[in-house]
Coordinates of C-alpha atoms in Angstrom, one line a residue:
M1 CA 24.6 188.8 47.3
A2 CA 21.3 187.2 48.4
L3 CA 20.1 184.0 46.7
Q4 CA 17.1 184.5 44.4
F5 CA 15.0 182.1 42.5
Y6 CA 12.6 183.8 40.0
G7 CA 12.6 187.0 42.0
A8 CA 12.0 185.3 45.4
E9 CA 14.7 185.9 47.9
I10 CA 15.9 182.8 49.8
G11 CA 17.8 183.0 53.0
S12 CA 19.1 179.4 53.2
R13 CA 21.3 177.7 50.6
L14 CA 20.2 174.2 51.7
M15 CA 17.1 172.7 50.1
L16 CA 15.7 169.4 51.4
G17 CA 13.8 166.5 49.8
S18 CA 11.0 164.9 51.8
A19 CA 11.3 161.2 50.8
L20 CA 12.7 158.2 52.7
Y21 CA 12.6 159.7 56.3
P22 CA 11.9 157.2 59.1
S23 CA 8.9 159.3 60.2
P24 CA 7.1 162.6 59.6
E25 CA 8.4 163.8 63.0
I26 CA 12.0 163.1 61.9
L27 CA 11.4 165.0 58.7
R28 CA 10.0 168.0 60.7
R29 CA 13.0 168.1 63.0
S30 CA 15.4 167.7 60.1
I31 CA 13.9 170.7 58.3
A32 CA 14.2 172.7 61.4
A33 CA 17.8 171.7 62.0
S34 CA 18.8 172.4 58.4
G35 CA 17.3 175.9 58.3
A36 CA 16.0 175.0 54.8
E37 CA 13.3 177.3 53.4
I38 CA 12.5 175.1 50.4
V39 CA 11.3 171.4 50.5
T40 CA 10.7 169.3 47.5
L41 CA 7.7 167.0 47.2
S42 CA 6.9 164.3 44.6
L43 CA 3.3 164.5 43.5
R44 CA 3.4 161.0 42.1
R45 CA 4.8 159.4 45.2
E46 CA 2.6 161.3 47.6
T47 CA -0.5 160.5 45.6
A48 CA 0.4 156.8 45.7
A49 CA 1.0 157.0 49.4
G50 CA -2.6 158.0 50.1
R51 CA -3.4 159.1 53.6
E52 CA 0.2 159.5 54.6
S53 CA 0.6 162.2 52.0
A54 CA -1.9 164.4 53.7
V55 CA 0.2 164.2 56.9
L56 CA 3.4 165.1 55.0
V57 CA 1.8 168.0 53.2
S58 CA 0.4 169.3 56.5
L59 CA 3.8 169.0 58.2
I60 CA 5.5 171.0 55.4
E61 CA 2.9 173.7 55.7
E62 CA 3.4 173.9 59.4
A63 CA 7.1 174.3 58.9
A64 CA 6.4 177.5 56.9
V65 CA 8.7 176.5 54.0
R66 CA 8.2 176.9 50.3
V67 CA 7.1 173.7 48.5
L68 CA 8.9 172.8 45.3
P69 CA 6.8 170.1 43.7
N70 CA 8.7 167.7 41.4
T71 CA 8.0 165.4 38.5
A72 CA 10.2 162.5 39.8
G73 CA 9.5 159.2 38.1
C74 CA 8.3 160.8 34.8
H75 CA 9.7 159.2 31.7
S76 CA 8.1 161.3 28.9
V77 CA 7.4 164.9 28.1
K78 CA 3.6 164.4 28.3
E79 CA 3.9 162.6 31.7
A80 CA 6.1 165.4 33.1
V81 CA 3.9 168.2 31.8
T82 CA 0.7 166.6 33.1
T83 CA 2.3 166.0 36.5
A84 CA 3.5 169.6 36.7
Q85 CA 0.0 170.9 35.9
M86 CA -1.5 168.7 38.6
A87 CA 1.1 169.9 41.1
R88 CA 0.3 173.6 40.3
E89 CA -3.4 173.0 41.0
I90 CA -2.7 171.1 44.3
F91 CA 0.1 173.3 45.7
D92 CA -0.9 176.6 44.2
T93 CA 2.6 177.4 43.0
P94 CA 4.2 178.1 39.6
W95 CA 7.4 176.5 40.8
I96 CA 8.2 173.0 39.5
K97 CA 11.3 170.9 39.7
L98 CA 11.3 169.3 36.3
E99 CA 12.6 165.7 36.0
V100 CA 12.4 163.6 32.8
V101 CA 14.1 160.2 33.3
G102 CA 16.1 159.1 30.3
E103 CA 18.0 156.1 31.6
E104 CA 16.9 153.6 34.3
D105 CA 20.2 152.5 35.9
T106 CA 21.5 156.0 36.6
L107 CA 18.2 157.9 36.4
A108 CA 20.0 160.3 34.2
P109 CA 17.9 163.1 32.7
D110 CA 16.6 162.8 29.1
P111 CA 18.1 166.1 27.7
F112 CA 15.8 166.2 24.7
G113 CA 12.7 165.6 26.6
L114 CA 13.8 167.9 29.4
V115 CA 14.3 170.8 27.1
E116 CA 11.0 170.2 25.3
A117 CA 9.1 169.9 28.6
A118 CA 10.8 173.0 30.0
R119 CA 9.7 175.0 27.0
I120 CA 6.1 173.9 27.2
L121 CA 5.9 174.6 30.9
T122 CA 7.6 178.0 30.7
E123 CA 5.1 179.0 28.0
D124 CA 2.3 177.8 30.3
G125 CA 3.5 180.2 33.1
F126 CA 5.6 177.8 35.1
Q127 CA 8.9 178.7 36.8
V128 CA 11.0 175.7 36.0
F129 CA 13.9 174.2 38.0
P130 CA 15.3 171.6 35.6
Y131 CA 17.2 168.6 36.9
T132 CA 20.0 168.2 34.4
T133 CA 23.6 167.2 33.8
E134 CA 26.6 169.5 33.7
D135 CA 26.5 169.5 29.9
L136 CA 27.0 173.1 28.6
V137 CA 25.0 172.6 25.4
V138 CA 21.9 171.3 27.3
A139 CA 22.3 174.1 29.9
E140 CA 22.2 176.7 27.1
A141 CA 19.1 175.0 25.5
L142 CA 17.3 175.1 28.9
L143 CA 18.1 178.7 29.4
D144 CA 16.8 179.4 25.8
A145 CA 13.6 177.5 26.7
G146 CA 13.0 180.0 29.5
C147 CA 14.6 178.4 32.6
K148 CA 16.2 180.9 35.0
V149 CA 17.7 178.3 37.3
L150 CA 19.7 175.1 36.5
M151 CA 20.0 172.1 38.8
P152 CA 22.9 169.9 37.6
W153 CA 23.6 166.6 39.3
G154 CA 26.8 165.9 41.2
A155 CA 26.3 162.2 40.7
P156 CA 23.4 159.8 40.1
I157 CA 20.4 160.2 42.4
G158 CA 20.9 158.5 45.8
S159 CA 24.5 157.4 45.0
G160 CA 26.2 159.5 47.6
R161 CA 29.3 159.7 45.4
G162 CA 29.7 163.5 45.6
L163 CA 31.0 165.5 42.6
N164 CA 31.8 163.0 39.8
N165 CA 32.9 165.7 37.4
P166 CA 34.3 168.7 39.2
Y167 CA 35.9 170.0 36.0
G168 CA 32.5 170.0 34.2
L169 CA 30.7 171.6 37.1
R170 CA 33.4 174.3 37.3
S171 CA 33.0 174.9 33.6
L172 CA 29.3 175.3 34.0
R173 CA 29.7 177.8 36.8
Q174 CA 32.2 179.8 34.7
H175 CA 30.0 179.8 31.6
F176 CA 26.9 181.0 33.4
P177 CA 28.1 183.3 36.2
E178 CA 24.8 185.1 36.6
V179 CA 22.5 182.0 36.5
P180 CA 21.5 180.5 39.9
L181 CA 23.0 176.9 39.9
V182 CA 21.9 174.3 42.4
I183 CA 23.7 170.9 42.8
D184 CA 20.9 168.3 42.9
A185 CA 21.6 164.6 43.5
G186 CA 24.6 162.5 44.4
I187 CA 25.8 164.4 47.4
G188 CA 26.6 162.0 50.3
L189 CA 28.6 163.9 52.8
P190 CA 28.9 167.5 54.1
S191 CA 32.3 167.7 52.6
H192 CA 30.8 167.1 49.1
A193 CA 28.4 170.0 49.7
A194 CA 31.2 172.2 50.9
Q195 CA 33.2 171.4 47.8
A196 CA 30.3 172.3 45.5
M197 CA 29.9 175.6 47.3
E198 CA 33.6 176.4 47.0
L199 CA 33.2 176.0 43.2
G200 CA 30.7 178.9 43.4
Y201 CA 27.4 177.0 43.3
D202 CA 24.5 178.8 44.8
A203 CA 22.7 176.1 46.7
I204 CA 22.5 172.3 47.4
L205 CA 19.4 170.1 47.2
L206 CA 19.7 167.0 49.4
N207 CA 17.4 164.1 50.2
T208 CA 19.0 160.6 50.7
A209 CA 22.1 161.8 52.5
V210 CA 20.0 163.2 55.3
A211 CA 17.0 160.9 55.3
K212 CA 19.0 157.7 55.3
A213 CA 21.6 158.9 57.8
G214 CA 21.8 157.2 61.2
D215 CA 20.7 160.5 62.8
P216 CA 19.0 162.6 60.1
V217 CA 18.5 165.6 62.3
A218 CA 22.2 165.8 63.2
M219 CA 23.2 165.2 59.6
A220 CA 20.9 168.0 58.4
S221 CA 22.6 170.3 60.9
A222 CA 26.0 169.2 59.7
F223 CA 25.1 169.9 56.1
A224 CA 23.9 173.4 57.0
K225 CA 27.2 174.2 58.5
A226 CA 29.2 172.8 55.6
I227 CA 27.2 174.7 53.1
E228 CA 27.7 177.9 55.0
A229 CA 31.5 177.3 55.3
G230 CA 31.8 176.4 51.6
R231 CA 30.0 179.6 50.6
Q232 CA 32.1 181.7 52.9
A233 CA 35.2 180.2 51.5
F234 CA 34.1 180.9 47.9
E235 CA 33.4 184.5 48.8
A236 CA 36.8 184.8 50.5
E237 CA 38.4 184.1 47.1
P238 CA 40.5 180.9 47.7
M239 CA 44.1 180.8 46.6
A240 CA 44.9 179.4 43.2
E241 CA 46.3 175.9 42.8
R242 CA 50.0 175.6 41.8
D243 CA 52.0 172.8 40.2
M244 CA 55.1 173.6 42.2
A245 CA 55.8 174.4 45.9
S246 CA 55.8 178.0 47.0
P247 CA 57.5 178.8 50.3
S248 CA 55.2 180.2 53.0
T249 CA 58.1 181.8 54.8
P250 CA 59.9 184.6 52.8
L251 CA 63.6 184.3 52.1
V252 CA 64.3 188.0 52.5
G253 CA 65.6 188.8 55.9
L254 CA 66.5 185.3 56.9
P255 CA 69.8 184.9 58.8
F256 CA 72.6 183.2 57.0
S257 CA 76.3 182.4 57.7
M258 CA 79.2 183.6 55.7
P259 CA 81.6 180.9 54.6
E260 CA 84.9 180.8 56.4
S261 CA 87.9 182.3 54.5

């Protein structure tokens, strides 16, 4: 089944962030190597960057990818909503990756502010991609607020730790089988991305793991391959785990010797 976000069909299951790259040229080449069709962009960061932001926006436009503006760095509902409204005007898109920071050390989402902001933005015509945790109650509240996509973290932003809570992420997938789920944040290695896809997640959003690699272009390509492999493995229906050994060679038909009389 093709991946869809708010009715838009997306060919690639890898999404890229646009921060921290050594140069715009490296970002351009990384996007191409990844095959990504969606690139996130922080309005607050790019506005602060001044002239460099114009270069970055132009580069993303030339790459012919969809822009997913985000509200990174926002700590309140009002701040997030205002940033989203500005992003819609600048980028001419109803899409917004909604972030409301609740805790500084982990940059964990504020679940209360996130749900409130999601409801306000949905009622204002936005198509919201909320950055959340794997909490089932918060997920239900976000869906009730009008979100049709959920973006749970694997681990804190930029940590590279992979999937801190595979059980919780598996439970989220099982509880909402029809909802597009994107792992956002904490992925550090292609193997982490493959693991998430094997759990049945629909896509992966990366930034630091590619941008801060020794060779971002090669790493972007590696992630693309890992995500494809993980998705293919999920669709192939992996074998169930067992507590005990199970012989791979059948016992029926094996030669045996009779005891001497």
